[in-house]
PDB file of C-alpha atoms in Angstrom:
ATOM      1  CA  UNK A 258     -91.307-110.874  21.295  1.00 35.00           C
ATOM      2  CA  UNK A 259     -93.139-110.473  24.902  1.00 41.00           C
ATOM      3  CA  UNK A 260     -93.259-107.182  26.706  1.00 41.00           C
ATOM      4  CA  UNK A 261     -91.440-106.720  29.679  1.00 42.00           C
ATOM      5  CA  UNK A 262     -93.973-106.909  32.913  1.00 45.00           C
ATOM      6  CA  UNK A 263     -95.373-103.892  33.649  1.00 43.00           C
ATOM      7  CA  UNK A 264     -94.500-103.642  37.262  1.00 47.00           C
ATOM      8  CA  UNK A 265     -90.367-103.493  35.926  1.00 46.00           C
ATOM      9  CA  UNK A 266     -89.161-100.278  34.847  1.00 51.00           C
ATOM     10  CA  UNK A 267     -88.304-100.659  31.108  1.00 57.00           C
ATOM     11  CA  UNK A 268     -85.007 -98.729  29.777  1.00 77.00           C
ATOM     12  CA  UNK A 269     -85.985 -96.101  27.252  1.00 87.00           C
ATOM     13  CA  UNK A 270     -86.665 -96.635  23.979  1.00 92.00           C
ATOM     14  CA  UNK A 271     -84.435 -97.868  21.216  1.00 95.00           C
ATOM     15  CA  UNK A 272     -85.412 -95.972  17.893  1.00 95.00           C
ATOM     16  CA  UNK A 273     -84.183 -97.460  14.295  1.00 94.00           C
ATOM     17  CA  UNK A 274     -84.047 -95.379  11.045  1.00 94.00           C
ATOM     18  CA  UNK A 275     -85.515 -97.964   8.733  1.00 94.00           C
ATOM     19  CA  UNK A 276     -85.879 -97.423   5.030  1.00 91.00           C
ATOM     20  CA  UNK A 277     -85.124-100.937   3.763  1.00 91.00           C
ATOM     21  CA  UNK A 278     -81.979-100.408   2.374  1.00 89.00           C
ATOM     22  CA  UNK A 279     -79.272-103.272   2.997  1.00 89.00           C
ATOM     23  CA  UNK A 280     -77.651-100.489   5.705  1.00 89.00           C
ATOM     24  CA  UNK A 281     -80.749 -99.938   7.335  1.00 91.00           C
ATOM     25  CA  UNK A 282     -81.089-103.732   7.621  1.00 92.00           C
ATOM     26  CA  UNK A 283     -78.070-103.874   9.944  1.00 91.00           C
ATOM     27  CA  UNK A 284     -78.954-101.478  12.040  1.00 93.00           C
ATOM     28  CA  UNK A 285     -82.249-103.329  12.629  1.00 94.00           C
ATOM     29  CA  UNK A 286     -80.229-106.231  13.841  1.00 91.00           C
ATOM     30  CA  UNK A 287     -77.963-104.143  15.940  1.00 92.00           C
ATOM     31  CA  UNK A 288     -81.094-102.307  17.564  1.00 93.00           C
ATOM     32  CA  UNK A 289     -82.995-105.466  17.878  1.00 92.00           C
ATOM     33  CA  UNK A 290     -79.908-106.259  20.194  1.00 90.00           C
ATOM     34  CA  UNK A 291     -79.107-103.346  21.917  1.00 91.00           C
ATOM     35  CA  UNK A 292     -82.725-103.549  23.264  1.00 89.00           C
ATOM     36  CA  UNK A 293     -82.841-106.834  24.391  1.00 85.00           C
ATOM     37  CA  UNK A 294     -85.830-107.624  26.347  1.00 80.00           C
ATOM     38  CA  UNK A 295     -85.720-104.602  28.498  1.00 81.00           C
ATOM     39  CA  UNK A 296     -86.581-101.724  26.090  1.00 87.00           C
ATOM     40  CA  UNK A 297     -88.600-101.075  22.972  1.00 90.00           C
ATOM     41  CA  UNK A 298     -87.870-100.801  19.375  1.00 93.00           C
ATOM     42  CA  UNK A 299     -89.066 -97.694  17.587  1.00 94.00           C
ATOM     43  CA  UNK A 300     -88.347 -98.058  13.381  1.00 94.00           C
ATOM     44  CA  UNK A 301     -88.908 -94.397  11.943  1.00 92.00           C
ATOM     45  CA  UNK A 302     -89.604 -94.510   8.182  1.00 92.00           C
ATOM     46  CA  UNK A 303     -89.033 -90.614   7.104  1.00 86.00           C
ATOM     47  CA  UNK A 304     -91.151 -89.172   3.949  1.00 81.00           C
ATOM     48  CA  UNK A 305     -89.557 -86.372   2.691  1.00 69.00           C
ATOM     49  CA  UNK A 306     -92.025 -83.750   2.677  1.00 60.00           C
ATOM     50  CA  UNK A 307     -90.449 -81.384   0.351  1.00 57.00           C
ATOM     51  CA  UNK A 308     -90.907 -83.892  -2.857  1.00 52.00           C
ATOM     52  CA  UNK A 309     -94.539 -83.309  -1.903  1.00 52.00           C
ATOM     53  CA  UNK A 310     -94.291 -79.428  -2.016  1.00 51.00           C
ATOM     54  CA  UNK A 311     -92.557 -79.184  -4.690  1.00 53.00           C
ATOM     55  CA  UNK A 312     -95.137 -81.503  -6.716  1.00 52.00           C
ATOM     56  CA  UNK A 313     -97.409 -78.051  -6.083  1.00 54.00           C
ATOM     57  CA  UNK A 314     -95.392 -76.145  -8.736  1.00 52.00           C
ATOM     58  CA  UNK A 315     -96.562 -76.085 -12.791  1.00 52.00           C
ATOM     59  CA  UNK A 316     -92.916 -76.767 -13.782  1.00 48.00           C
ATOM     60  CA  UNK A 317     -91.591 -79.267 -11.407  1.00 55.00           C
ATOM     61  CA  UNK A 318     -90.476 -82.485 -13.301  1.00 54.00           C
ATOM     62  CA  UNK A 319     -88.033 -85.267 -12.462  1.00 56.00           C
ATOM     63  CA  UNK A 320     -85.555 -86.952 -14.714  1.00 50.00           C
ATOM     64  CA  UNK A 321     -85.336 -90.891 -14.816  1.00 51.00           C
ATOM     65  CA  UNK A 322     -82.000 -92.426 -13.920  1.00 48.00           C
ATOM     66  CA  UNK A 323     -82.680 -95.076 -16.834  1.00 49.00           C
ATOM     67  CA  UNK A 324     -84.111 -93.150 -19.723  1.00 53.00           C
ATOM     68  CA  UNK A 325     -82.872 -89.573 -18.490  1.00 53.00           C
ATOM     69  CA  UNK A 326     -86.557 -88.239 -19.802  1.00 55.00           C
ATOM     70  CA  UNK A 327     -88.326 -85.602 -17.926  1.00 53.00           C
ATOM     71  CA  UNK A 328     -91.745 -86.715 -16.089  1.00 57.00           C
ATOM     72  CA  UNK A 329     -93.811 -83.846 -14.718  1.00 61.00           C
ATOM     73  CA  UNK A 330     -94.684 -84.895 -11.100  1.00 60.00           C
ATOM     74  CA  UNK A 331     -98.389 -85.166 -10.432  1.00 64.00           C
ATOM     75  CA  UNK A 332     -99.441 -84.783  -6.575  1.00 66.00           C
ATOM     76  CA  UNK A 333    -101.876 -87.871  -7.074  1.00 71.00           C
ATOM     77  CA  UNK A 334     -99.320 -89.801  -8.687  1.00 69.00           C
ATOM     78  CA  UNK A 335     -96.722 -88.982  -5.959  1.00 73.00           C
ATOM     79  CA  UNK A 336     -99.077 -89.613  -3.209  1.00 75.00           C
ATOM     80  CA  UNK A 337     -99.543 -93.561  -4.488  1.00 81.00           C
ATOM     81  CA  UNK A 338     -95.765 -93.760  -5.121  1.00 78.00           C
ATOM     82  CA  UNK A 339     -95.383 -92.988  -1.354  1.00 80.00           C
ATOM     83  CA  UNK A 340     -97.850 -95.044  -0.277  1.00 85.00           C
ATOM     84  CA  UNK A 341     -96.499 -98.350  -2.410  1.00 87.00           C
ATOM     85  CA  UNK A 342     -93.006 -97.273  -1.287  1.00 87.00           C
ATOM     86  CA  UNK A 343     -94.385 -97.415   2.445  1.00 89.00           C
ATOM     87  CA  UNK A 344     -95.704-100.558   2.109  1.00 92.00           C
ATOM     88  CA  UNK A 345     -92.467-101.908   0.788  1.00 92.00           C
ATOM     89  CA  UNK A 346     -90.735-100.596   3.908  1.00 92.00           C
ATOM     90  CA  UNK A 347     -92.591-102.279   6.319  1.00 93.00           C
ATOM     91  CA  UNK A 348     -93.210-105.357   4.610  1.00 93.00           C
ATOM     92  CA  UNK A 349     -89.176-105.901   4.486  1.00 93.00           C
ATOM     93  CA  UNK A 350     -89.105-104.979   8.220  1.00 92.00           C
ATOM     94  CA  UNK A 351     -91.776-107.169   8.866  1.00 92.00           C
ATOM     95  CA  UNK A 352     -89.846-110.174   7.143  1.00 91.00           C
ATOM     96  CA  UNK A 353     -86.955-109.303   9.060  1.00 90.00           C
ATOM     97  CA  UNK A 354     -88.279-109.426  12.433  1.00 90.00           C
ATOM     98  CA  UNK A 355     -90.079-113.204  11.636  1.00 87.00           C
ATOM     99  CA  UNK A 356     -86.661-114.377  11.218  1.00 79.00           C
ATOM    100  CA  UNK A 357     -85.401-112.965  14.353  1.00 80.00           C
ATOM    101  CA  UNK A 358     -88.848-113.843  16.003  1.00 74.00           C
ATOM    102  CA  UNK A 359     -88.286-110.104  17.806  1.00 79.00           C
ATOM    103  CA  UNK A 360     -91.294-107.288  17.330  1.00 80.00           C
ATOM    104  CA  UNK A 361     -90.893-103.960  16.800  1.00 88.00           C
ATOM    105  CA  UNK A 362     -93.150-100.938  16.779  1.00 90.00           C
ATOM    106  CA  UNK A 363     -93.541 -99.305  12.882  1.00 93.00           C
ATOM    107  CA  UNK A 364     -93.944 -95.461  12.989  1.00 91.00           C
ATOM    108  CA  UNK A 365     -94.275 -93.320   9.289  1.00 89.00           C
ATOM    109  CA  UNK A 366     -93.077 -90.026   9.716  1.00 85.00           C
ATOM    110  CA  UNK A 367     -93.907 -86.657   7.094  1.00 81.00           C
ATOM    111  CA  UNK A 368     -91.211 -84.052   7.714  1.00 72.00           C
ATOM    112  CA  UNK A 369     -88.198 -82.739   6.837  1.00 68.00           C
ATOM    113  CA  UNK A 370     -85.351 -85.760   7.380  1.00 72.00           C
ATOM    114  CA  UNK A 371     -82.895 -84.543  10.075  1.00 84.00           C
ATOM    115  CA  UNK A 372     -85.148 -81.695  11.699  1.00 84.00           C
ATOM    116  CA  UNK A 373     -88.170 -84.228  12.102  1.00 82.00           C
ATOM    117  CA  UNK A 374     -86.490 -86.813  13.255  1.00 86.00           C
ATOM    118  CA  UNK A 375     -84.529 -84.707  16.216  1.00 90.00           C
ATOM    119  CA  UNK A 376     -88.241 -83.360  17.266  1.00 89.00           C
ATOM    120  CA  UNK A 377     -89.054 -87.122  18.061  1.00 89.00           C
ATOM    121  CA  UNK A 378     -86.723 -88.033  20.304  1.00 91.00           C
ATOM    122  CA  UNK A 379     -85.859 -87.811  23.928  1.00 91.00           C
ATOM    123  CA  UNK A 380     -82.614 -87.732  25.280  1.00 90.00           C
ATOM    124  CA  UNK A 381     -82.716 -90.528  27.230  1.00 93.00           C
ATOM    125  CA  UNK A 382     -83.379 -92.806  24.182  1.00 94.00           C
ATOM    126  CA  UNK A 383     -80.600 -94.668  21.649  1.00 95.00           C
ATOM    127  CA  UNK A 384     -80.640 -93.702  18.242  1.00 96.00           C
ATOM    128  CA  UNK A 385     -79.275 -96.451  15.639  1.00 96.00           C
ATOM    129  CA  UNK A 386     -78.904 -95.517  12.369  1.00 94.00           C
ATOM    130  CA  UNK A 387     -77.524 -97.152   9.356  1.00 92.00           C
ATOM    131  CA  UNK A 388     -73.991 -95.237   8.158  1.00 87.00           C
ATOM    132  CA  UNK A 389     -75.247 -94.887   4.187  1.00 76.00           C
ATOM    133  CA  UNK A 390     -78.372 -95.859   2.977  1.00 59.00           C
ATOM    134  CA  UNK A 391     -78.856 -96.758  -1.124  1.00 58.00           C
ATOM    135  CA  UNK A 392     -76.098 -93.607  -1.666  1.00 53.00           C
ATOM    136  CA  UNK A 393     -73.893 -96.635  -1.045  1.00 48.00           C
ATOM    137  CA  UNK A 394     -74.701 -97.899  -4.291  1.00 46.00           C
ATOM    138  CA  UNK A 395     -72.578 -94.623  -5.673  1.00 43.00           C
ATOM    139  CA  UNK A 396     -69.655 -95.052  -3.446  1.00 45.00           C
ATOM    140  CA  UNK A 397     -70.652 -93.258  -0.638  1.00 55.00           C
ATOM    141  CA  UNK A 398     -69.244 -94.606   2.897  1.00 63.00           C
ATOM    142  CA  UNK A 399     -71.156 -92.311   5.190  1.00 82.00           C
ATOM    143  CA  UNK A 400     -74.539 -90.437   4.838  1.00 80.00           C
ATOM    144  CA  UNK A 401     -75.217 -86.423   5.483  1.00 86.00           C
ATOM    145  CA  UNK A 402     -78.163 -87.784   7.677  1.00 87.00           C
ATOM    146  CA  UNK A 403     -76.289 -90.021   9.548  1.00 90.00           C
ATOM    147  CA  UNK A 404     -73.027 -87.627  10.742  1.00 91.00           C
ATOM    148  CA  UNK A 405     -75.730 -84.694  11.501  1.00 92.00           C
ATOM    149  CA  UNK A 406     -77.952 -86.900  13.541  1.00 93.00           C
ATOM    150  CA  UNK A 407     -74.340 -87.914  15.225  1.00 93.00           C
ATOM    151  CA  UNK A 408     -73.602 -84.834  15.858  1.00 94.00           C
ATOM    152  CA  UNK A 409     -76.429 -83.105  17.042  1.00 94.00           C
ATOM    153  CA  UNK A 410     -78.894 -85.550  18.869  1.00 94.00           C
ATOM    154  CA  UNK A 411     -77.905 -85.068  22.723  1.00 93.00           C
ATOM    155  CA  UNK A 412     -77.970 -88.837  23.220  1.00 94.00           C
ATOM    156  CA  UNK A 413     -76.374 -91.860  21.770  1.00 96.00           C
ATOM    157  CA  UNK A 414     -75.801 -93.048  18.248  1.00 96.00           C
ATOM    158  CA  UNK A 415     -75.044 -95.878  17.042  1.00 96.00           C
ATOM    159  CA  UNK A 416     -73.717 -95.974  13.364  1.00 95.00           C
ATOM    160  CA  UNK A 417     -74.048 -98.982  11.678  1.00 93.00           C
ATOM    161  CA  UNK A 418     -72.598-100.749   8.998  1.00 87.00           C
ATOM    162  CA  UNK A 419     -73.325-103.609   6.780  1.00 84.00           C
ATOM    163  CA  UNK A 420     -69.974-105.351   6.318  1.00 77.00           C
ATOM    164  CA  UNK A 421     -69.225-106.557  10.126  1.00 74.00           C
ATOM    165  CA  UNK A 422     -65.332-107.598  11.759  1.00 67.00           C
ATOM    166  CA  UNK A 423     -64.628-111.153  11.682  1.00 63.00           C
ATOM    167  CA  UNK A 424     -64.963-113.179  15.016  1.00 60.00           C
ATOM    168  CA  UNK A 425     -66.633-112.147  17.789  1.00 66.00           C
ATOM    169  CA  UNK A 426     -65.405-108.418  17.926  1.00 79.00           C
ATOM    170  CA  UNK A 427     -63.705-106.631  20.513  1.00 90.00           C
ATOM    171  CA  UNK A 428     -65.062-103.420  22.203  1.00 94.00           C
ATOM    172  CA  UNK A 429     -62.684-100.357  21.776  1.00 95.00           C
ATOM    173  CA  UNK A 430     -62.636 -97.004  22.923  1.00 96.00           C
ATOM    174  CA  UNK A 431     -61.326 -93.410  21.531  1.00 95.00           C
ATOM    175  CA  UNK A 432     -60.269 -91.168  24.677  1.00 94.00           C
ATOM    176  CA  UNK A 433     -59.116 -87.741  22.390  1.00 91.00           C
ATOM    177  CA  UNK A 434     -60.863 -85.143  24.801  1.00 88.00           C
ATOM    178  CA  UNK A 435     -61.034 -84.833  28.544  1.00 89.00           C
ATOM    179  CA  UNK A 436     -64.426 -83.830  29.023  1.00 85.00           C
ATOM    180  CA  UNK A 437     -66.062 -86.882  28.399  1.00 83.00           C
ATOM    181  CA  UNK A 438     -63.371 -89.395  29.645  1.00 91.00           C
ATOM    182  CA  UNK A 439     -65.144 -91.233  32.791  1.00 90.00           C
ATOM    183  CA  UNK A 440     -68.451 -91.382  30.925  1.00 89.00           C
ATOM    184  CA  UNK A 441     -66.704 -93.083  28.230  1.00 93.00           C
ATOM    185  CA  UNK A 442     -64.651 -95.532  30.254  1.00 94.00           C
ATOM    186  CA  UNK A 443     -67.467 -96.849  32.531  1.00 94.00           C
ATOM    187  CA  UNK A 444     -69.460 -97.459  29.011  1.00 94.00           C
ATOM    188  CA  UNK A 445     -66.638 -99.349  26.997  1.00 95.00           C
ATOM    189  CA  UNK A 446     -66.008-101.161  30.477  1.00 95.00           C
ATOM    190  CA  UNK A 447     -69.280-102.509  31.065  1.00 93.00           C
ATOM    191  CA  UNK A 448     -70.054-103.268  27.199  1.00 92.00           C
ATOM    192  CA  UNK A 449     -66.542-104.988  27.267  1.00 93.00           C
ATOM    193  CA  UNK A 450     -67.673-107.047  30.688  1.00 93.00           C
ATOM    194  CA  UNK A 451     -71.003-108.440  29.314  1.00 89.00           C
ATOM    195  CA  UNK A 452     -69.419-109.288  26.399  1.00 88.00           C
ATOM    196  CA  UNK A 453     -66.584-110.958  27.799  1.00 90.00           C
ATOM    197  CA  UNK A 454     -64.005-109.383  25.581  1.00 89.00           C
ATOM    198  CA  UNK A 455     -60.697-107.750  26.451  1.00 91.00           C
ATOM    199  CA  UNK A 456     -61.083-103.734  25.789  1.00 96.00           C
ATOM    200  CA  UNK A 457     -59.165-101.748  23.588  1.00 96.00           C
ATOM    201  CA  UNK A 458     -58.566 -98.103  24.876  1.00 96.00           C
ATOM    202  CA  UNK A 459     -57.423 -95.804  21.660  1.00 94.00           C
ATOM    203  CA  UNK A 460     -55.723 -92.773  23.185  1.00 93.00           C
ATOM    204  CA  UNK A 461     -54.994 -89.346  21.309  1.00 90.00           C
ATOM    205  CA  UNK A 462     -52.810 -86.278  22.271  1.00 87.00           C
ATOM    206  CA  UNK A 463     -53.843 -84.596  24.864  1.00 84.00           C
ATOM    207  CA  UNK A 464     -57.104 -86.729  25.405  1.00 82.00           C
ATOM    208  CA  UNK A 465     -56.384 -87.071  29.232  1.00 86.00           C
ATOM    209  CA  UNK A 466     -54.187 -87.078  32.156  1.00 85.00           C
ATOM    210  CA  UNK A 467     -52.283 -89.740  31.185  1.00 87.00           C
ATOM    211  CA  UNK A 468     -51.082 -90.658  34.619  1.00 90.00           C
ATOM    212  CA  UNK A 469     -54.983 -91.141  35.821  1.00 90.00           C
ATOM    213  CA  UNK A 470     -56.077 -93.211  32.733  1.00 92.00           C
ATOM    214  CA  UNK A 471     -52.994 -95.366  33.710  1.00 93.00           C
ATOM    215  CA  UNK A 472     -54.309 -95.992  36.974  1.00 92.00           C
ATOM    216  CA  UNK A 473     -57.528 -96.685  35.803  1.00 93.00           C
ATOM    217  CA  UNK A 474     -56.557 -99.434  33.987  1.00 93.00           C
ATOM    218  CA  UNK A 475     -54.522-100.892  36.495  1.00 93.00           C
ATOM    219  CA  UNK A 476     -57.260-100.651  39.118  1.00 93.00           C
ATOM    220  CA  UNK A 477     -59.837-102.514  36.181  1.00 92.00           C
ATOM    221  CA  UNK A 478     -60.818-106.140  36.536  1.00 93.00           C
ATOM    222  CA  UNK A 479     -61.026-105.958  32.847  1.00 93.00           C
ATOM    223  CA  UNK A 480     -57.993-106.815  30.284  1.00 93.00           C
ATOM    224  CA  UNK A 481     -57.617-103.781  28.735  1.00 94.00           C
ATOM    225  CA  UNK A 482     -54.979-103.180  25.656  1.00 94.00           C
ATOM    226  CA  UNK A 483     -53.707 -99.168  25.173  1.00 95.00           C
ATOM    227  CA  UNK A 484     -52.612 -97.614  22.248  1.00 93.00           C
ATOM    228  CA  UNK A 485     -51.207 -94.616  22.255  1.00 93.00           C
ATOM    229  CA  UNK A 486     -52.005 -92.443  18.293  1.00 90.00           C
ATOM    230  CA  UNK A 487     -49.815 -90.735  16.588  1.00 87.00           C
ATOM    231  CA  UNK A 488     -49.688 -86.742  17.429  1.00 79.00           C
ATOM    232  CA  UNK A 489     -50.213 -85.900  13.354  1.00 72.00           C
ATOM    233  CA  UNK A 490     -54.146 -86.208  12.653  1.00 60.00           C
ATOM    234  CA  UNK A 491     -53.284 -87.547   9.440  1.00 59.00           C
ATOM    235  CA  UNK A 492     -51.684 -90.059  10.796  1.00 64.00           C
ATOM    236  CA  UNK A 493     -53.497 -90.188  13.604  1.00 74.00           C
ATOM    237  CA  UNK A 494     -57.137 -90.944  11.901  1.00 80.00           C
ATOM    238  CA  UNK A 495     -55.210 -93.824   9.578  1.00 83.00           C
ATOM    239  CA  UNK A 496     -53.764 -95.727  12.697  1.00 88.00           C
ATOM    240  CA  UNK A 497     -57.404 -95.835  14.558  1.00 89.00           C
ATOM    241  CA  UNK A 498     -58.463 -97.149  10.951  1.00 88.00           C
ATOM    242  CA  UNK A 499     -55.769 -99.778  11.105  1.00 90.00           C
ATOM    243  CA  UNK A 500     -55.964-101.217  14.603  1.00 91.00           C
ATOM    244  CA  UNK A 501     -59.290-100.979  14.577  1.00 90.00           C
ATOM    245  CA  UNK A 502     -59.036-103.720  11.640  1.00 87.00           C
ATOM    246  CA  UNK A 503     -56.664-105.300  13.356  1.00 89.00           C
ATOM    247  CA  UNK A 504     -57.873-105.959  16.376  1.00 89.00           C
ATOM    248  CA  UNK A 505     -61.356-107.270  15.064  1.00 88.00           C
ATOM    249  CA  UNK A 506     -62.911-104.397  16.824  1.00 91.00           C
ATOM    250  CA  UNK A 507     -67.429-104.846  16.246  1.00 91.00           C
ATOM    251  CA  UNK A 508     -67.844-101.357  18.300  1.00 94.00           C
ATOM    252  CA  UNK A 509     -65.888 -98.297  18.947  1.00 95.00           C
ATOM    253  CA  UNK A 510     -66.846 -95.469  21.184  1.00 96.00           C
ATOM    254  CA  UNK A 511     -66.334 -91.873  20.902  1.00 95.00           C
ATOM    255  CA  UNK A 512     -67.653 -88.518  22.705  1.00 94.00           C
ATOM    256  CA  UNK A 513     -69.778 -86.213  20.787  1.00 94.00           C
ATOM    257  CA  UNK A 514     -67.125 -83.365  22.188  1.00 92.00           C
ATOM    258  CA  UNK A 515     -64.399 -84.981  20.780  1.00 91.00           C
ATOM    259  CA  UNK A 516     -61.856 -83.953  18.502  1.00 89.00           C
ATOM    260  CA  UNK A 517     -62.795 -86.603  15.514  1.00 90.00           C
ATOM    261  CA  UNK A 518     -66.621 -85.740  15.255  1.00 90.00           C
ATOM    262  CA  UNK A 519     -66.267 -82.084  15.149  1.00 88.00           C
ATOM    263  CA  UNK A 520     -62.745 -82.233  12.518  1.00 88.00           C
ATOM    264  CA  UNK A 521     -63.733 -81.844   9.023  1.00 86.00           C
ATOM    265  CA  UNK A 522     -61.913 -84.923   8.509  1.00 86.00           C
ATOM    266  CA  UNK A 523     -64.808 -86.976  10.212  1.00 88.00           C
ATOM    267  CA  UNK A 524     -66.841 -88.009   7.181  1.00 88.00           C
ATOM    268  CA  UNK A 525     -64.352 -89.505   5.259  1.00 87.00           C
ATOM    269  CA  UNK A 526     -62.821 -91.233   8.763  1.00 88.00           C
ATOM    270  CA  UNK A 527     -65.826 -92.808   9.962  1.00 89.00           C
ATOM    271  CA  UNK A 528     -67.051 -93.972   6.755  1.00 88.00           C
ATOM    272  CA  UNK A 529     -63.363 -96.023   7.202  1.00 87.00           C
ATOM    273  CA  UNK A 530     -63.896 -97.583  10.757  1.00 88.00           C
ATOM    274  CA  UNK A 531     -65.096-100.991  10.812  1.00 85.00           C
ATOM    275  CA  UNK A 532     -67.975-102.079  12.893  1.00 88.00           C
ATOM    276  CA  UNK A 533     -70.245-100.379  14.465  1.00 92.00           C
ATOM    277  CA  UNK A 534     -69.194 -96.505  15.828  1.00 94.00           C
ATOM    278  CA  UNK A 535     -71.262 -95.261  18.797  1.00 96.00           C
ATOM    279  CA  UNK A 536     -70.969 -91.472  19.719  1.00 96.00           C
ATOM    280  CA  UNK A 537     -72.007 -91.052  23.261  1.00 95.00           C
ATOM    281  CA  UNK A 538     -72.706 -87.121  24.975  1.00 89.00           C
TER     282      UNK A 538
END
């Protein structure tokens, strides 16, 4: 994929978590679009560098997941594990990429998951990160990683996940605090305008002047559906789930200061939304 010229200001980076897994996949294909040919694509492979540390200890063993024997971990060894599992990793993303004909830059990081990857990256600059990575293989919906990186980078995440809406997916937005509403709304609007899709605004208790929102939409050149949520949060977090469904919605976006990322509910809710879930400041 060609570089933008040099003389036109390119949009900050767009940086993937890649490990390989079918998740991590996705959100290569979602970053690979969200950059377009304006801005450049980052993929972050994360060692752990713990396992190494803890190969320094005498007793420090692992237990298969086949055989359930103990094997004593040897430095050495672990260092040409990594290195073989490395190679995997970018050899998948570099198949990926030759069927998209796109480029991306590969970057291997030693650290300590969420902490290291935070310490690389500037505000300005869209994280997308897959929502469960091979935990999904024992029924997890939503990764520790991935809600902690939501919830504490100060810029955007995108959450991805394999399984996509049918058709060509409507943009839809979750107003449930008033701190963040106009950032929100000029975001969903001009995703929904390049897109060319109608926008769907999701609207909680006490998520904003209701009066001004209603304005808004009548003053929009956009075709914009509301929906008002139930008060209960119960109920509440299983209506977003089911017109979100309904609706065929590919993106939803929420604040960061919002009441949904910061309930203890939020886990087990977003690991429920379809399509992709994008938590702007």
């Amino acid at each position: 994929m060609p570089w933008p010229d040099p003389a036109i200001p390119r949009r900050p980076d767009v940086v993937l978590l890649f490990d390989a897994s079918p998740a991590s996949q996705a959100a290569l294909e979602a970053a690979l679009v969200r950059a377009g040919d304006q801005s450049r694509v980052r993929a972050l492979y994360i060692e752990e560098h713990d396992w190494l540390c803890s190969a320094r200890y005498a007793f420090a063993a692992e237990v298969s997941a086949l055989s359930g024997a103990l094997h004593k971990y040897d430095l050495p060894g672990l260092e040409q594990r990594l290195a073989r599992r490395r190679q995997r990793v970018h050899r998948s993303l570099r198949t990926a990429l030759e069927a998209t004909r796109s480029d991306c830059l590969f970057e291997v990081v030693r650290g300590r998951g969420i902490e290291q990857v935070l310490a690389l990256l500037a505000s300005e600059e869209v994280l997308v990160v897959g929502r469960v990575g091979y935990t999904a293989s024992v029924g997890r919906g939503l990764g520790s990683m991935a809600l902690a990186l939501a919830r504490r980078f100060d810029g955007e995440v995108m959450l991805t996940a394999v399984q996509k809406p049918s058709g060509a997916g409507r943009v839809a937005v979750l107003i449930d605090t008033p701190e963040a509403v106009s950032t929100l709304l000029a975001s969903a609007a001009d995703r929904a305008h390049r897109r060319d899709s109608r926008l769907l605004v999701l609207l909680a208790p006490k998520g904003v002047d209701e009066p001004a929102l209603l304005a808004w939409i009548a003053d929009s050149p956009l075709s914009i559906d509301l929906v008002r949520l139930p008060s209960h949060a119960a109920d509440s977090g299983s209506s977003l789930v089911w017109v979100l469904a309904a609706a065929s919605v590919s993106e939803l976006l929420l604040s960061r200061r919002g009441r949904l990322l910061g309930s203890d509910a939020a886990s087990l809710l977003l690991a429920r939304l379809p399509g992709t879930v994008s938590v702007l400041p």
